[in-house]
């Protein structure tokens, strides 16, 4: 069974870059078996799909964030990462990494990491 | 972007009753690519249903999904206290893969 764990700073300054890493166990990010996604959830609000990375590094991003988002992979460490630049308070949320065998939905989720954007 | 509207906002029922949660899409969801998730406080979402009606691994048959086009529903029979949670629908037929705003299910 795939297990995911998010890591990264819990506090980011406005206008800076949010950087998170998801470490995967129980599955290989280079196998082509899964789509590797990032999803976020502001406190007390709903879920927002950010994007995914798939086999050989192909990506798909939410257009609402596309100009600021990069999802990349490090196959040597079996990790994938999220970078969101020019952050504002509106980017404060719990960020989840997740994976699914089918494009679009996620069978497996990390526990989530709270990222606060504040000076 | 496909907008998903879930209703009701909150549903309060007693153990043993049946809950029906609705998810309506602003455009037809191709291939019935509609998923349902359950989220409890402080936890990550858990996949319940995919493909509108297929149960995910380990999901009991008390839960069932149905629908096509723009109207989908999740039915939970024989409610148990552990079913108390937020429920989200998600369409993955067209990018961006949007979520509904959620329905809160309370078990009295």
mmCIF file of N, CA and C in Angstrom, chain A residues 39 41 45-49 52 60-63 96 102-107 109-111, chain B residues 1 33 35 37 39 42-47 50 88 90 92-93 95-97 99-101:
data_model
loop_
_atom_site.group_PDB
_atom_site.id
_atom_site.type_symbol
_atom_site.label_atom_id
_atom_site.label_comp_id
_atom_site.label_asym_id
_atom_site.label_seq_id
_atom_site.Cartn_x
_atom_site.Cartn_y
_atom_site.Cartn_z
ATOM 1 N N UNK A 39 -3.090 18.704 -3.358
ATOM 2 C CA UNK A 39 -4.420 19.248 -3.098
ATOM 3 C C UNK A 39 -4.317 20.078 -1.835
ATOM 4 N N UNK A 41 -6.359 22.717 1.274
ATOM 5 C CA UNK A 41 -7.618 22.981 1.960
ATOM 6 C C UNK A 41 -7.417 24.098 2.979
ATOM 7 N N UNK A 45 -12.571 25.252 5.077
ATOM 8 C CA UNK A 45 -13.089 25.350 3.709
ATOM 9 C C UNK A 45 -12.914 24.037 2.962
ATOM 10 N N UNK A 46 -13.293 24.069 1.688
ATOM 11 C CA UNK A 46 -13.257 22.862 0.887
ATOM 12 C C UNK A 46 -11.900 22.585 0.269
ATOM 13 N N UNK A 47 -11.885 21.565 -0.565
ATOM 14 C CA UNK A 47 -10.657 21.089 -1.180
ATOM 15 C C UNK A 47 -10.426 21.748 -2.537
ATOM 16 N N UNK A 48 -9.167 22.007 -2.839
ATOM 17 C CA UNK A 48 -8.794 22.581 -4.132
ATOM 18 C C UNK A 48 -7.677 21.741 -4.745
ATOM 19 N N UNK A 49 -7.932 21.221 -5.939
ATOM 20 C CA UNK A 49 -6.925 20.448 -6.672
ATOM 21 C C UNK A 49 -5.893 21.401 -7.242
ATOM 22 N N UNK A 52 -1.005 17.574 -10.786
ATOM 23 C CA UNK A 52 -0.360 16.283 -10.618
ATOM 24 C C UNK A 52 0.848 16.164 -11.531
ATOM 25 N N UNK A 60 0.036 18.395 -14.988
ATOM 26 C CA UNK A 60 -1.227 19.046 -15.290
ATOM 27 C C UNK A 60 -1.553 19.919 -14.094
ATOM 28 N N UNK A 61 -1.798 21.197 -14.314
ATOM 29 C CA UNK A 61 -2.005 22.137 -13.226
ATOM 30 C C UNK A 61 -3.390 22.777 -13.309
ATOM 31 N N UNK A 62 -3.888 23.199 -12.153
ATOM 32 C CA UNK A 62 -5.104 23.995 -12.106
ATOM 33 C C UNK A 62 -4.802 25.359 -12.736
ATOM 34 N N UNK A 63 -5.569 25.765 -13.730
ATOM 35 C CA UNK A 63 -5.299 27.057 -14.382
ATOM 36 C C UNK A 63 -5.285 28.235 -13.417
ATOM 37 N N UNK A 96 -2.031 18.726 1.008
ATOM 38 C CA UNK A 96 -1.969 17.268 0.981
ATOM 39 C C UNK A 96 -1.257 16.810 -0.291
ATOM 40 N N UNK A 102 -5.701 6.105 -11.143
ATOM 41 C CA UNK A 102 -6.418 6.698 -12.266
ATOM 42 C C UNK A 102 -6.268 8.214 -12.209
ATOM 43 N N UNK A 103 -6.075 8.803 -13.383
ATOM 44 C CA UNK A 103 -5.949 10.258 -13.456
ATOM 45 C C UNK A 103 -7.166 10.917 -12.827
ATOM 46 N N UNK A 104 -6.909 11.792 -11.848
ATOM 47 C CA UNK A 104 -7.977 12.629 -11.332
ATOM 48 C C UNK A 104 -8.393 12.390 -9.903
ATOM 49 N N UNK A 105 -8.576 11.148 -9.494
ATOM 50 C CA UNK A 105 -8.961 10.936 -8.093
ATOM 51 C C UNK A 105 -7.833 10.244 -7.355
ATOM 52 N N UNK A 106 -7.906 10.310 -6.022
ATOM 53 C CA UNK A 106 -6.786 9.851 -5.203
ATOM 54 C C UNK A 106 -7.202 8.794 -4.193
ATOM 55 N N UNK A 107 -6.513 7.651 -4.284
ATOM 56 C CA UNK A 107 -6.762 6.549 -3.358
ATOM 57 C C UNK A 107 -6.012 6.733 -2.051
ATOM 58 N N UNK A 109 -3.597 9.249 0.542
ATOM 59 C CA UNK A 109 -3.341 10.627 0.937
ATOM 60 C C UNK A 109 -2.297 10.669 2.045
ATOM 61 N N UNK A 110 -1.490 11.736 2.028
ATOM 62 C CA UNK A 110 -0.660 12.013 3.178
ATOM 63 C C UNK A 110 -1.516 12.601 4.290
ATOM 64 N N UNK A 111 -0.915 12.819 5.436
ATOM 65 C CA UNK A 111 -1.659 13.353 6.578
ATOM 66 C C UNK A 111 -1.922 14.844 6.461
ATOM 67 N N UNK B 1 -14.366 25.686 -16.043
ATOM 68 C CA UNK B 1 -14.283 24.782 -14.911
ATOM 69 C C UNK B 1 -15.684 24.290 -14.532
ATOM 70 N N UNK B 33 -17.127 10.318 -14.414
ATOM 71 C CA UNK B 33 -15.896 10.413 -13.628
ATOM 72 C C UNK B 33 -16.157 11.275 -12.385
ATOM 73 N N UNK B 35 -16.154 11.132 -8.054
ATOM 74 C CA UNK B 35 -15.698 10.433 -6.858
ATOM 75 C C UNK B 35 -16.316 11.080 -5.618
ATOM 76 N N UNK B 37 -15.603 11.440 -1.316
ATOM 77 C CA UNK B 37 -14.638 11.289 -0.223
ATOM 78 C C UNK B 37 -15.322 11.583 1.107
ATOM 79 N N UNK B 39 -14.327 12.953 4.993
ATOM 80 C CA UNK B 39 -13.274 13.587 5.771
ATOM 81 C C UNK B 39 -13.739 13.831 7.199
ATOM 82 N N UNK B 42 -9.489 16.838 11.351
ATOM 83 C CA UNK B 42 -8.070 16.605 11.543
ATOM 84 C C UNK B 42 -7.491 15.496 10.701
ATOM 85 N N UNK B 43 -8.297 14.919 9.796
ATOM 86 C CA UNK B 43 -7.823 13.822 8.965
ATOM 87 C C UNK B 43 -7.839 14.190 7.491
ATOM 88 N N UNK B 44 -7.072 13.445 6.724
ATOM 89 C CA UNK B 44 -7.116 13.590 5.278
ATOM 90 C C UNK B 44 -8.400 12.967 4.733
ATOM 91 N N UNK B 45 -8.838 13.407 3.579
ATOM 92 C CA UNK B 45 -9.992 12.754 2.944
ATOM 93 C C UNK B 45 -9.696 11.283 2.668
ATOM 94 N N UNK B 46 -10.771 10.510 2.624
ATOM 95 C CA UNK B 46 -10.693 9.078 2.344
ATOM 96 C C UNK B 46 -11.588 8.788 1.158
ATOM 97 N N UNK B 47 -11.042 8.130 0.154
ATOM 98 C CA UNK B 47 -11.834 7.811 -1.038
ATOM 99 C C UNK B 47 -12.891 6.768 -0.705
ATOM 100 N N UNK B 50 -15.601 5.848 -6.661
ATOM 101 C CA UNK B 50 -15.058 6.409 -7.893
ATOM 102 C C UNK B 50 -15.893 5.908 -9.059
ATOM 103 N N UNK B 88 -17.352 14.985 0.426
ATOM 104 C CA UNK B 88 -17.076 15.800 -0.766
ATOM 105 C C UNK B 88 -17.221 14.964 -2.032
ATOM 106 N N UNK B 90 -16.114 14.960 -6.149
ATOM 107 C CA UNK B 90 -15.072 15.492 -7.035
ATOM 108 C C UNK B 90 -15.307 14.974 -8.441
ATOM 109 N N UNK B 92 -13.609 14.308 -12.101
ATOM 110 C CA UNK B 92 -12.299 14.186 -12.733
ATOM 111 C C UNK B 92 -12.433 13.871 -14.215
ATOM 112 N N UNK B 93 -13.545 14.309 -14.779
ATOM 113 C CA UNK B 93 -13.752 14.120 -16.208
ATOM 114 C C UNK B 93 -13.098 15.195 -17.039
ATOM 115 N N UNK B 95 -10.287 18.566 -16.608
ATOM 116 C CA UNK B 95 -9.389 19.388 -15.809
ATOM 117 C C UNK B 95 -9.817 20.855 -15.893
ATOM 118 N N UNK B 96 -9.776 21.601 -14.790
ATOM 119 C CA UNK B 96 -9.295 21.223 -13.447
ATOM 120 C C UNK B 96 -10.301 20.350 -12.703
ATOM 121 N N UNK B 97 -9.783 19.430 -11.934
ATOM 122 C CA UNK B 97 -10.602 18.429 -11.250
ATOM 123 C C UNK B 97 -11.202 19.028 -9.981
ATOM 124 N N UNK B 99 -13.848 20.071 -6.802
ATOM 125 C CA UNK B 99 -14.560 19.473 -5.681
ATOM 126 C C UNK B 99 -15.821 20.280 -5.384
ATOM 127 N N UNK B 100 -16.812 19.606 -4.823
ATOM 128 C CA UNK B 100 -17.948 20.309 -4.262
ATOM 129 C C UNK B 100 -17.560 20.951 -2.942
ATOM 130 N N UNK B 101 -18.469 21.728 -2.385
ATOM 131 C CA UNK B 101 -18.172 22.453 -1.146
ATOM 132 C C UNK B 101 -18.375 21.605 0.102
#
